[in-house]
Coordinates of N, CA and C and ligand atoms in Angstrom, one line a residue:
M1 N 73.2 134.3 122.3 CA 72.3 135.5 122.0 C 70.9 135.1 122.2
V2 N 70.2 136.0 122.9 CA 68.7 135.8 123.0 C 68.0 136.8 122.2
S3 N 67.0 136.4 121.4 CA 66.3 137.4 120.6 C 64.8 137.4 121.1
F4 N 64.4 138.5 121.6 CA 63.1 138.7 122.0 C 62.3 139.1 120.8
I5 N 61.2 138.4 120.5 CA 60.5 138.7 119.3 C 59.0 139.0 119.6
G6 N 58.5 140.0 119.0 CA 57.1 140.3 119.0 C 56.4 139.5 118.0
A7 N 55.6 138.5 118.4 CA 55.0 137.6 117.4 C 53.8 138.2 116.7
G8 N 53.4 139.4 117.1 CA 52.2 139.9 116.5 C 50.9 139.4 117.2
P9 N 49.7 139.9 116.7 CA 48.5 139.6 117.4 C 47.9 138.2 117.2
G10 N 48.3 137.5 116.2 CA 47.7 136.2 116.0 C 48.0 135.6 114.6
D11 N 47.4 136.3 113.6 CA 47.7 135.9 112.2 C 49.2 135.7 112.0
P12 N 49.7 134.5 111.7 CA 51.1 134.3 111.5 C 51.7 135.2 110.4
E13 N 50.9 135.7 109.5 CA 51.5 136.6 108.5 C 51.8 138.0 109.0
L14 N 51.4 138.2 110.2 CA 51.6 139.5 110.8 C 52.9 139.5 111.7
L15 N 53.7 138.5 111.6 CA 55.0 138.4 112.2 C 56.0 139.1 111.3
T16 N 56.9 139.9 111.8 CA 57.9 140.6 110.9 C 58.8 139.5 110.2
I17 N 59.3 139.9 109.1 CA 60.2 139.1 108.3 C 61.4 138.7 109.2
R18 N 61.9 139.7 109.9 CA 63.1 139.5 110.7 C 62.8 138.5 111.9
G19 N 61.6 138.7 112.5 CA 61.2 137.8 113.6 C 61.1 136.4 113.1
K20 N 60.5 136.2 111.9 CA 60.3 134.9 111.3 C 61.6 134.2 111.1
K21 N 62.6 135.0 110.5 CA 63.9 134.4 110.2 C 64.6 133.9 111.5
I22 N 64.5 134.7 112.5 CA 65.1 134.3 113.8 C 64.5 133.1 114.4
I23 N 63.1 133.1 114.4 CA 62.4 131.9 114.9 C 62.8 130.6 114.1
D24 N 62.8 130.8 112.8 CA 63.1 129.6 112.0 C 64.6 129.1 112.1
R25 N 65.5 129.9 112.6 CA 66.9 129.5 112.7 C 67.2 129.2 114.2
A26 N 66.3 129.4 115.1 CA 66.6 129.3 116.5 C 66.8 127.8 116.9
D27 N 67.7 127.6 117.9 CA 67.9 126.2 118.5 C 66.9 126.0 119.6
V28 N 66.6 127.1 120.3 CA 65.7 127.0 121.5 C 64.7 128.1 121.4
I29 N 63.4 127.7 121.6 CA 62.3 128.7 121.4 C 61.5 128.6 122.7
I30 N 61.3 129.8 123.3 CA 60.5 129.9 124.5 C 59.3 130.8 124.1
Y31 N 58.1 130.3 124.1 CA 57.0 131.2 123.6 C 55.9 131.2 124.6
A32 N 55.2 132.3 124.6 CA 54.1 132.6 125.5 C 52.9 131.8 125.0
G33 N 52.7 130.6 125.4 CA 51.8 129.6 124.9 C 50.3 130.1 125.1
S34 N 50.1 130.9 126.0 CA 48.7 131.3 126.3 C 48.1 132.2 125.2
L35 N 49.0 132.9 124.5 CA 48.5 133.9 123.5 C 49.2 133.8 122.1
V36 N 50.4 133.3 122.0 CA 51.1 133.3 120.7 C 50.4 132.1 119.9
N37 N 50.1 132.5 118.7 CA 49.5 131.5 117.8 C 50.6 130.4 117.4
P38 N 50.3 129.1 117.7 CA 51.3 128.1 117.4 C 51.8 128.1 116.0
Q39 N 51.0 128.6 115.1 CA 51.4 128.6 113.6 C 52.6 129.5 113.4
V40 N 52.9 130.4 114.3 CA 54.1 131.2 114.2 C 55.3 130.3 114.3
L41 N 55.2 129.2 114.9 CA 56.3 128.2 115.0 C 56.3 127.1 114.0
A42 N 55.5 127.3 112.9 CA 55.3 126.2 111.9 C 56.5 125.8 111.2
D43 N 57.5 126.7 111.0 CA 58.7 126.3 110.2 C 60.0 126.3 111.0
V44 N 59.9 126.0 112.3 CA 61.1 125.9 113.1 C 62.0 124.8 112.6
K45 N 63.3 124.9 112.9 CA 64.2 123.9 112.3 C 64.1 122.6 113.1
E46 N 64.4 121.5 112.4 CA 64.3 120.2 113.0 C 65.2 120.1 114.2
G47 N 64.7 119.6 115.3 CA 65.5 119.4 116.5 C 65.5 120.7 117.4
A48 N 64.8 121.7 116.9 CA 64.7 122.9 117.8 C 63.9 122.5 119.1
V49 N 64.3 123.0 120.2 CA 63.6 122.6 121.5 C 62.6 123.8 121.8
I50 N 61.4 123.4 122.0 CA 60.4 124.4 122.3 C 59.8 124.4 123.7
Y51 N 59.8 125.5 124.4 CA 59.3 125.6 125.7 C 58.1 126.5 125.7
N52 N 57.1 126.2 126.5 CA 55.9 127.1 126.6 C 56.0 127.8 128.0
S53 N 56.2 129.1 127.9 CA 56.5 129.9 129.1 C 55.3 130.0 130.0
A54 N 54.1 129.6 129.5 CA 52.9 129.7 130.3 C 53.0 128.9 131.6
T55 N 53.8 127.8 131.5 CA 53.9 126.9 132.7 C 55.2 127.1 133.4
M56 N 56.0 128.2 133.1 CA 57.3 128.4 133.7 C 57.3 129.7 134.5
N57 N 58.2 129.8 135.6 CA 58.3 131.0 136.3 C 59.6 131.7 135.7
L58 N 59.8 132.9 136.2 CA 61.0 133.7 135.6 C 62.3 133.0 135.8
D59 N 62.5 132.4 136.9 CA 63.8 131.7 137.1 C 64.0 130.6 136.1
E60 N 62.9 129.9 135.8 CA 63.0 128.8 134.9 C 63.2 129.3 133.5
V61 N 62.6 130.4 133.1 CA 62.8 130.9 131.8 C 64.3 131.3 131.7
I62 N 64.8 132.0 132.7 CA 66.2 132.5 132.6 C 67.2 131.3 132.6
Q63 N 66.8 130.3 133.3 CA 67.7 129.1 133.4 C 67.8 128.5 132.0
V64 N 66.7 128.4 131.3 CA 66.8 127.8 129.9 C 67.7 128.7 129.0
M65 N 67.5 130.0 129.2 CA 68.4 131.0 128.4 C 69.8 130.8 128.7
K66 N 70.1 130.6 130.0 CA 71.5 130.5 130.5 C 72.1 129.3 130.0
D67 N 71.4 128.1 130.1 CA 71.9 126.9 129.6 C 72.2 126.9 128.1
A68 N 71.2 127.5 127.4 CA 71.4 127.6 125.9 C 72.6 128.4 125.5
E69 N 72.8 129.5 126.2 CA 73.9 130.4 126.0 C 75.2 129.7 126.2
A70 N 75.3 128.9 127.3 CA 76.5 128.2 127.7 C 76.8 127.2 126.6
A71 N 75.8 126.6 126.0 CA 76.0 125.6 124.9 C 76.2 126.3 123.5
G72 N 76.2 127.6 123.5 CA 76.4 128.3 122.2 C 75.2 128.3 121.3
L73 N 74.0 128.1 121.9 CA 72.7 128.0 121.1 C 72.0 129.3 121.0
K74 N 71.2 129.4 119.9 CA 70.5 130.7 119.7 C 69.1 130.5 120.3
V75 N 68.7 131.5 121.0 CA 67.3 131.4 121.7 C 66.4 132.5 121.1
A76 N 65.2 132.0 120.8 CA 64.1 133.0 120.4 C 63.1 133.0 121.5
R77 N 62.9 134.2 122.1 CA 61.9 134.3 123.2 C 60.7 135.0 122.6
V78 N 59.7 134.3 122.4 CA 58.6 134.8 121.5 C 57.4 135.3 122.4
H79 N 57.1 136.6 122.3 CA 56.1 137.3 123.0 C 54.9 137.6 122.1
T80 N 53.7 137.7 122.7 CA 52.6 138.1 121.8 C 52.6 139.6 121.6
G81 N 52.0 140.0 120.4 CA 52.0 141.4 120.1 C 53.4 142.0 120.0
D82 N 53.6 143.0 120.8 CA 55.0 143.6 121.0 C 55.3 143.4 122.5
P83 N 56.6 143.0 122.7 CA 57.0 142.7 124.1 C 56.9 143.9 125.0
A84 N 57.0 145.1 124.4 CA 57.0 146.3 125.3 C 55.7 146.6 125.9
I85 N 54.6 146.0 125.5 CA 53.3 146.3 126.1 C 52.9 145.1 126.9
Y86 N 52.8 145.2 128.2 CA 52.4 144.2 129.2 C 53.1 142.8 128.8
G87 N 54.4 142.9 128.6 CA 55.1 141.7 128.1 C 55.9 141.0 129.3
A88 N 56.0 141.7 130.4 CA 56.9 141.2 131.5 C 58.3 140.9 130.9
H89 N 58.7 141.9 130.2 CA 59.9 141.8 129.3 C 61.1 142.4 130.0
R90 N 60.9 143.5 130.7 CA 62.0 144.2 131.3 C 62.7 143.3 132.3
E91 N 62.0 142.6 133.1 CA 62.6 141.7 134.2 C 63.5 140.7 133.6
Q92 N 63.2 140.2 132.4 CA 64.0 139.2 131.7 C 65.3 139.9 131.2
M93 N 65.1 141.1 130.6 CA 66.3 141.8 130.1 C 67.3 142.1 131.2
D94 N 66.7 142.5 132.4 CA 67.6 142.9 133.5 C 68.4 141.7 134.0
R95 N 67.7 140.5 134.0 CA 68.4 139.3 134.5 C 69.5 138.9 133.5
L96 N 69.3 139.1 132.2 CA 70.3 138.8 131.2 C 71.5 139.8 131.3
D97 N 71.1 141.0 131.6 CA 72.2 142.0 131.8 C 73.1 141.6 133.0
E98 N 72.5 141.1 134.1 CA 73.3 140.7 135.2 C 74.1 139.5 134.9
L99 N 73.6 138.6 134.0 CA 74.4 137.4 133.6 C 75.4 137.7 132.5
G100 N 75.3 138.9 131.9 CA 76.2 139.2 130.8 C 75.8 138.5 129.5
I101 N 74.6 138.2 129.4 CA 74.1 137.5 128.2 C 73.5 138.6 127.2
E102 N 74.0 138.6 126.0 CA 73.6 139.6 125.0 C 72.1 139.3 124.5
Y103 N 71.4 140.3 124.2 CA 70.1 140.1 123.6 C 69.7 141.2 122.7
E104 N 68.7 140.9 121.8 CA 68.2 141.9 120.9 C 66.7 141.9 121.0
I105 N 66.0 142.9 120.5 CA 64.6 142.9 120.5 C 64.1 143.2 119.1
V106 N 63.1 142.3 118.6 CA 62.5 142.5 117.3 C 61.1 142.9 117.6
P107 N 60.7 144.1 117.3 CA 59.3 144.5 117.6 C 58.2 143.8 116.9
G108 N 57.0 143.8 117.4 CA 55.9 143.1 116.7 C 54.7 144.0 116.6
V109 N 53.7 143.6 115.9 CA 52.4 144.3 115.8 C 51.6 144.1 117.0
S110 N 51.5 145.1 117.8 CA 50.7 144.9 119.1 C 49.2 144.7 118.8
S111 N 48.6 144.0 119.7 CA 47.1 143.8 119.5 C 46.3 145.1 119.4
F112 N 46.8 146.1 120.0 CA 46.0 147.4 119.9 C 46.0 148.0 118.5
L113 N 47.1 147.7 117.8 CA 47.2 148.2 116.4 C 46.4 147.2 115.5
A114 N 46.5 146.0 115.7 CA 45.7 145.0 115.0 C 44.2 145.3 115.2
T115 N 43.8 145.7 116.4 CA 42.4 146.0 116.7 C 41.9 147.2 115.8
A116 N 42.8 148.3 115.7 CA 42.4 149.4 114.8 C 42.2 148.9 113.4
A117 N 43.1 148.0 113.0 CA 43.0 147.5 111.6 C 41.7 146.7 111.4
V118 N 41.3 145.8 112.3 CA 40.1 145.0 112.1 C 38.9 145.9 112.2
L119 N 39.0 146.9 113.1 CA 37.8 147.8 113.2 C 37.7 148.8 112.0
K120 N 38.8 148.9 111.2 CA 38.9 149.9 110.1 C 38.7 151.3 110.7
K121 N 39.4 151.6 111.7 CA 39.3 152.9 112.3 C 40.7 153.5 112.6
E122 N 40.7 154.9 112.8 CA 41.9 155.6 113.1 C 41.7 156.1 114.6
Y123 N 42.7 155.9 115.4 CA 42.6 156.3 116.8 C 42.7 157.8 117.0
T124 N 43.4 158.5 116.1 CA 43.7 159.9 116.3 C 43.0 160.8 115.2
L125 N 41.7 161.0 115.4 CA 41.0 161.8 114.5 C 41.1 163.3 114.9
P126 N 41.4 164.2 113.9 CA 41.4 165.6 114.2 C 40.1 166.1 114.7
G127 N 40.1 166.9 115.8 CA 38.9 167.4 116.4 C 38.2 166.4 117.3
V128 N 38.7 165.2 117.4 CA 38.0 164.2 118.2 C 39.0 163.8 119.3
S129 N 40.1 163.2 119.0 CA 41.1 162.9 120.0 C 42.5 162.8 119.3
Q130 N 43.5 163.4 119.9 CA 44.8 163.3 119.4 C 45.7 162.6 120.4
T131 N 45.1 161.8 121.3 CA 45.8 161.2 122.3 C 45.3 159.7 122.5
V132 N 46.1 158.8 122.6 CA 45.7 157.4 122.9 C 46.2 156.9 124.2
I133 N 45.3 156.5 125.0 CA 45.7 156.0 126.4 C 45.6 154.4 126.3
L134 N 46.8 153.8 126.6 CA 46.8 152.3 126.7 C 46.8 152.0 128.2
T135 N 45.8 151.3 128.7 CA 45.8 151.0 130.2 C 45.2 149.7 130.4
R136 N 44.9 149.4 131.7 CA 44.3 148.2 132.1 C 43.5 148.5 133.4
M137 N 42.7 147.6 133.8 CA 42.0 147.7 135.1 C 42.9 147.1 136.2
E138 N 42.7 147.6 137.4 CA 43.5 147.0 138.5 C 43.1 145.5 138.6
G139 N 44.0 144.6 138.6 CA 43.7 143.2 138.9 C 44.7 142.8 140.0
R140 N 45.4 141.7 139.8 CA 46.4 141.4 140.8 C 47.6 142.3 140.7
T141 N 47.8 142.9 139.6 CA 48.8 144.0 139.4 C 48.1 145.3 139.8
P142 N 48.6 145.9 140.9 CA 47.9 147.2 141.3 C 48.2 148.3 140.3
M143 N 47.3 149.3 140.2 CA 47.5 150.5 139.4 C 48.2 151.5 140.3
P144 N 49.2 152.2 139.7 CA 49.8 153.3 140.4 C 48.8 154.3 140.8
P145 N 48.9 155.0 141.9 CA 47.8 155.9 142.4 C 47.4 157.0 141.5
K146 N 48.3 157.4 140.6 CA 47.9 158.5 139.7 C 47.3 158.0 138.4
E147 N 47.1 156.7 138.3 CA 46.7 156.1 137.0 C 45.3 155.4 137.1
K148 N 44.5 155.8 138.1 CA 43.2 155.2 138.2 C 42.4 155.5 137.0
L149 N 41.6 154.5 136.6 CA 40.8 154.6 135.3 C 40.0 155.9 135.3
L150 N 39.4 156.2 136.4 CA 38.6 157.4 136.4 C 39.4 158.7 136.1
D151 N 40.6 158.7 136.6 CA 41.5 159.9 136.4 C 41.9 159.9 134.9
L152 N 42.2 158.8 134.3 CA 42.7 158.8 132.9 C 41.5 159.1 132.0
A153 N 40.3 158.7 132.4 CA 39.1 158.9 131.6 C 38.7 160.4 131.5
Q154 N 39.2 161.2 132.4 CA 38.8 162.7 132.4 C 39.2 163.3 131.1
H155 N 40.2 162.8 130.4 CA 40.7 163.4 129.2 C 39.7 163.2 128.0
N156 N 38.8 162.2 128.1 CA 38.0 161.7 127.0 C 38.8 161.4 125.8
A157 N 40.0 161.0 126.0 CA 40.9 160.6 124.8 C 40.5 159.2 124.3
T158 N 41.1 158.8 123.2 CA 40.9 157.4 122.8 C 41.5 156.5 123.8
M159 N 40.7 155.5 124.3 CA 41.2 154.7 125.4 C 41.2 153.2 125.0
I160 N 42.3 152.6 125.3 CA 42.4 151.1 124.9 C 42.7 150.4 126.2
I161 N 41.9 149.5 126.5 CA 42.0 148.8 127.8 C 42.4 147.3 127.6
F162 N 43.5 147.0 128.1 CA 44.1 145.6 128.0 C 43.6 144.8 129.2
L163 N 43.7 143.5 129.1 CA 43.7 142.5 130.2 C 42.4 142.6 131.1
S164 N 41.4 143.3 130.7 CA 40.3 143.6 131.6 C 38.9 143.3 131.1
V165 N 38.8 142.5 130.1 CA 37.4 142.3 129.5 C 36.5 141.6 130.5
G166 N 37.1 140.9 131.4 CA 36.4 140.2 132.5 C 35.8 141.1 133.5
M167 N 36.2 142.4 133.5 CA 35.7 143.4 134.4 C 35.0 144.5 133.7
L168 N 34.3 144.2 132.6 CA 33.7 145.2 131.7 C 32.6 146.0 132.4
E169 N 31.8 145.3 133.2 CA 30.7 145.9 133.9 C 31.2 147.1 134.7
E170 N 32.2 146.8 135.6 CA 32.8 147.8 136.5 C 33.5 148.9 135.6
M171 N 34.2 148.4 134.6 CA 35.0 149.4 133.7 C 34.0 150.4 133.1
S172 N 32.9 149.9 132.5 CA 32.0 150.9 131.9 C 31.3 151.8 132.9
Q173 N 31.1 151.2 134.0 CA 30.5 152.1 135.1 C 31.4 153.2 135.5
I174 N 32.7 152.9 135.6 CA 33.7 154.0 135.9 C 33.8 155.0 134.7
L175 N 33.9 154.4 133.5 CA 34.0 155.3 132.3 C 32.8 156.2 132.1
R176 N 31.7 155.8 132.5 CA 30.5 156.6 132.3 C 30.5 157.8 133.2
Q177 N 31.3 157.8 134.2 CA 31.4 159.0 135.1 C 32.3 160.1 134.5
A178 N 33.0 159.8 133.4 CA 33.8 160.8 132.8 C 33.5 161.0 131.3
Y179 N 33.1 159.9 130.6 CA 32.7 160.1 129.2 C 31.2 160.2 129.1
R180 N 30.6 160.7 128.0 CA 29.2 160.7 127.9 C 28.8 159.2 127.9
P181 N 27.7 158.9 128.5 CA 27.3 157.4 128.6 C 27.1 156.8 127.2
E182 N 26.7 157.6 126.2 CA 26.5 157.0 124.8 C 27.8 157.1 124.0
T183 N 29.0 157.3 124.6 CA 30.2 157.2 123.9 C 30.4 155.8 123.3
P184 N 30.7 155.7 122.0 CA 30.9 154.4 121.5 C 32.0 153.6 122.1
A185 N 31.8 152.3 122.1 CA 32.9 151.4 122.6 C 32.8 150.1 121.7
A186 N 33.9 149.4 121.7 CA 34.0 148.1 120.9 C 34.9 147.2 121.7
V187 N 34.6 145.9 121.6 CA 35.4 144.9 122.2 C 35.8 144.0 121.0
V188 N 37.2 143.8 120.9 CA 37.7 142.9 119.9 C 38.3 141.7 120.5
Y189 N 37.8 140.5 120.3 CA 38.3 139.3 120.8 C 39.2 138.6 119.8
K190 N 40.4 138.3 120.2 CA 41.3 137.6 119.3 C 41.5 138.2 117.9
A191 N 41.8 139.5 117.9 CA 42.0 140.2 116.6 C 42.9 139.5 115.7
T192 N 42.5 139.3 114.5 CA 43.3 138.7 113.4 C 43.3 137.1 113.5
W193 N 42.8 136.5 114.5 CA 42.7 135.1 114.6 C 41.5 134.6 113.8
E194 N 41.4 133.3 113.5 CA 40.3 132.8 112.7 C 39.0 133.0 113.5
D195 N 39.0 132.9 114.8 CA 37.8 133.0 115.6 C 37.6 134.4 116.2
Q196 N 38.2 135.4 115.5 CA 38.0 136.8 116.0 C 36.5 137.1 116.1
K197 N 36.2 137.9 117.1 CA 34.8 138.5 117.2 C 34.9 139.9 117.6
I198 N 33.9 140.7 117.0 CA 33.9 142.1 117.3 C 32.5 142.4 117.9
V199 N 32.5 143.1 119.0 CA 31.2 143.5 119.6 C 31.2 145.1 119.7
Y200 N 30.1 145.7 119.1 CA 30.0 147.1 119.1 C 28.9 147.5 120.1
G201 N 29.1 148.7 120.7 CA 28.0 149.2 121.6 C 28.4 150.6 122.1
D202 N 27.9 151.0 123.2 CA 28.4 152.2 123.9 C 28.5 151.9 125.4
L203 N 28.9 152.9 126.1 CA 29.2 152.6 127.5 C 28.0 152.2 128.4
T204 N 26.8 152.3 127.8 CA 25.7 151.8 128.6 C 25.4 150.3 128.3
N205 N 25.8 149.8 127.1 CA 25.4 148.4 126.8 C 26.5 147.5 126.4
I206 N 27.7 147.9 126.3 CA 28.8 147.1 125.8 C 29.0 145.9 126.7
A207 N 28.9 146.1 128.1 CA 29.2 145.0 129.0 C 28.2 143.8 128.8
E208 N 27.0 144.2 128.6 CA 25.9 143.2 128.4 C 26.1 142.5 127.1
R209 N 26.4 143.2 126.1 CA 26.6 142.6 124.7 C 27.8 141.6 124.7
V210 N 28.8 142.0 125.4 CA 30.0 141.2 125.5 C 29.7 139.9 126.3
R211 N 29.0 140.1 127.3 CA 28.6 138.9 128.1 C 27.8 137.9 127.3
A212 N 26.8 138.5 126.5 CA 26.0 137.7 125.6 C 26.8 137.0 124.6
A213 N 27.9 137.6 124.1 CA 28.8 137.0 123.1 C 29.7 135.9 123.8
G214 N 29.7 135.8 125.1 CA 30.5 134.8 125.8 C 32.0 135.1 125.8
I215 N 32.4 136.4 125.6 CA 33.8 136.8 125.6 C 34.2 137.1 127.1
K216 N 35.3 136.4 127.5 CA 35.8 136.5 128.9 C 37.2 136.9 128.9
K217 N 38.0 136.7 127.9 CA 39.4 137.0 127.9 C 39.9 137.2 126.5
T218 N 41.3 137.5 126.4 CA 41.9 137.7 125.1 C 41.2 138.8 124.2
A219 N 40.8 139.9 124.9 CA 40.1 140.9 124.1 C 40.5 142.3 124.6
L220 N 40.4 143.2 123.7 CA 40.7 144.6 124.0 C 39.4 145.4 124.0
T221 N 39.3 146.3 124.9 CA 38.1 147.2 124.9 C 38.6 148.6 124.4
V222 N 38.0 149.1 123.4 CA 38.4 150.5 122.9 C 37.2 151.4 123.1
V223 N 37.5 152.6 123.5 CA 36.4 153.5 123.9 C 36.7 154.9 123.3
G224 N 35.8 155.6 122.7 CA 36.0 157.0 122.3 C 35.2 157.3 121.0
D225 N 35.1 158.6 120.8 CA 34.4 159.1 119.6 C 35.1 158.8 118.3
F226 N 36.3 158.3 118.4 CA 37.0 157.9 117.2 C 36.2 156.8 116.5
L227 N 35.3 156.1 117.2 CA 34.5 155.0 116.6 C 33.3 155.6 115.9
G228 N 33.0 156.9 116.1 CA 31.9 157.6 115.5 C 32.3 158.1 114.1
N229 N 31.4 159.0 113.6 CA 31.7 159.4 112.2 C 31.9 160.9 112.0
E230 N 32.0 161.6 113.2 CA 32.3 163.0 113.1 C 33.7 163.4 113.4
Y231 N 34.3 164.1 112.5 CA 35.7 164.5 112.7 C 36.0 165.6 111.7
E232 N 37.2 166.3 111.9 CA 37.6 167.3 110.9 C 38.6 166.6 109.9
L233 N 38.6 167.1 108.7 CA 39.6 166.5 107.8 C 41.0 167.0 108.2
S234 N 42.0 166.2 107.8 CA 43.3 166.5 108.2 C 43.9 167.7 107.5
K235 N 44.8 168.4 108.1 CA 45.6 169.4 107.4 C 46.5 168.8 106.4
L236 N 47.0 167.7 106.8 CA 48.1 167.0 106.0 C 47.7 166.9 104.5
Y237 N 46.4 166.5 104.3 CA 45.9 166.3 102.9 C 44.9 167.4 102.4
D238 N 44.9 168.5 103.2 CA 44.0 169.6 102.8 C 44.6 170.3 101.6
K239 N 43.8 170.4 100.5 CA 44.4 171.0 99.3 C 44.8 172.4 99.4
T240 N 44.2 173.2 100.4 CA 44.6 174.6 100.5 C 45.7 174.8 101.5
F241 N 46.3 173.7 102.0 CA 47.3 173.8 103.1 C 48.6 173.5 102.5
T242 N 49.6 174.4 102.8 CA 51.0 174.1 102.3 C 51.7 173.3 103.3
T243 N 52.4 172.2 102.9 CA 53.2 171.5 103.8 C 54.6 171.5 103.2
E244 N 55.5 170.9 104.0 CA 56.9 170.8 103.6 C 57.1 170.3 102.1
F245 N 56.2 169.4 101.8 CA 56.3 168.7 100.5 C 55.3 169.1 99.4
R246 N 54.4 170.0 99.7 CA 53.3 170.2 98.8 C 52.8 171.6 99.0
K247 N 52.6 172.4 97.8 CA 52.1 173.7 98.0 C 50.6 173.7 97.9
G248 N 49.9 174.4 98.8 CA 48.5 174.5 98.8 C 48.0 175.4 97.7
V249 N 46.7 175.1 97.2 CA 46.1 175.9 96.1 C 45.1 176.8 96.8
A250 N 44.9 178.0 96.1 CA 43.9 178.9 96.6 C 42.5 178.3 96.4
E251 N 41.6 178.5 97.3 CA 40.2 177.9 97.1 C 39.5 178.7 96.1
Ligands
SAH1 N1 52.2 142.3 124.3 C1 50.8 142.1 123.9 C2 49.8 142.3 125.1 C3 50.0 141.2 126.2 S1 48.9 141.4 127.5 C4 50.5 143.1 122.8 O1 51.3 143.9 122.4 O2 49.4 143.0 122.2 C5 47.6 140.3 127.0 C6 46.4 141.1 126.6 O3 46.5 141.7 125.4 C7 45.1 140.3 126.5 O4 44.5 140.1 127.8 C8 44.2 141.1 125.6 O5 43.7 142.2 126.4 C9 45.3 141.7 124.7 N2 45.4 140.9 123.5 C10 46.5 140.2 123.1 N3 46.3 139.6 121.8 C11 45.1 140.0 121.5 C12 44.3 139.9 120.3 N4 44.8 139.2 119.2 N5 43.1 140.4 120.2 C13 42.6 141.2 121.2 N6 43.3 141.4 122.4 C14 44.5 140.8 122.5

């Protein structure tokens, strides 16, 4: 059995209880060493074999899983955040399907949710944005033709950009063509890690501020008026509004 585990954004306390139990009982652990906090592996059992997938290709990862399975060992495949977001997760599951190896997935706290938490913000403010776009800039992985940043930006929705902080200059230049230039933006480096950094600005100055802070990777860029202070109060907690669970009072 292979267990894919979302290790969360960094702070080892943000690993799920189920994920922790599986990691601590696993015989073989394959973790994404470039981003998973090694403290997540602090209580692995004695004799557990640990592989860092940063230096392995897909064939090598699958081979380790296959050998472990043949020996009746339990494998924990530990991904950063949640494996469903830029996790290169599907290709592993498909190979396991072909091999007839069973697997399960334990979700994790994605870095985009940890980012909202450390910013103390809500992505979906009434009257501001009710849509969240998770995307990236084109790098070595090309963007599908209908998902160019400029096209996505037309909605002026809350936008969260992964894997792209090294291209912030170009990113803000594109975003300024669709959002107001003074739309607030923030960059969160290593959310929930001890060396976390937050840089605030808007689309005219965020790139320069992030450069000055020396941030080049492991950061998310978030853009939108959800970072501002104007919004409508929710209907959910509006005292004059009747919901399924609560009767509204007359004003
Ligand atoms: N599966 C992961 C994302 C993997 S892609 C998740 O759910 O979070 C790797 C990118 O995620 C990084 O380049 C960075 O943009 C972002 N990232 C991962 N961990 C982060 C953290 N703790 N703080 C900020 N960004 C992070």
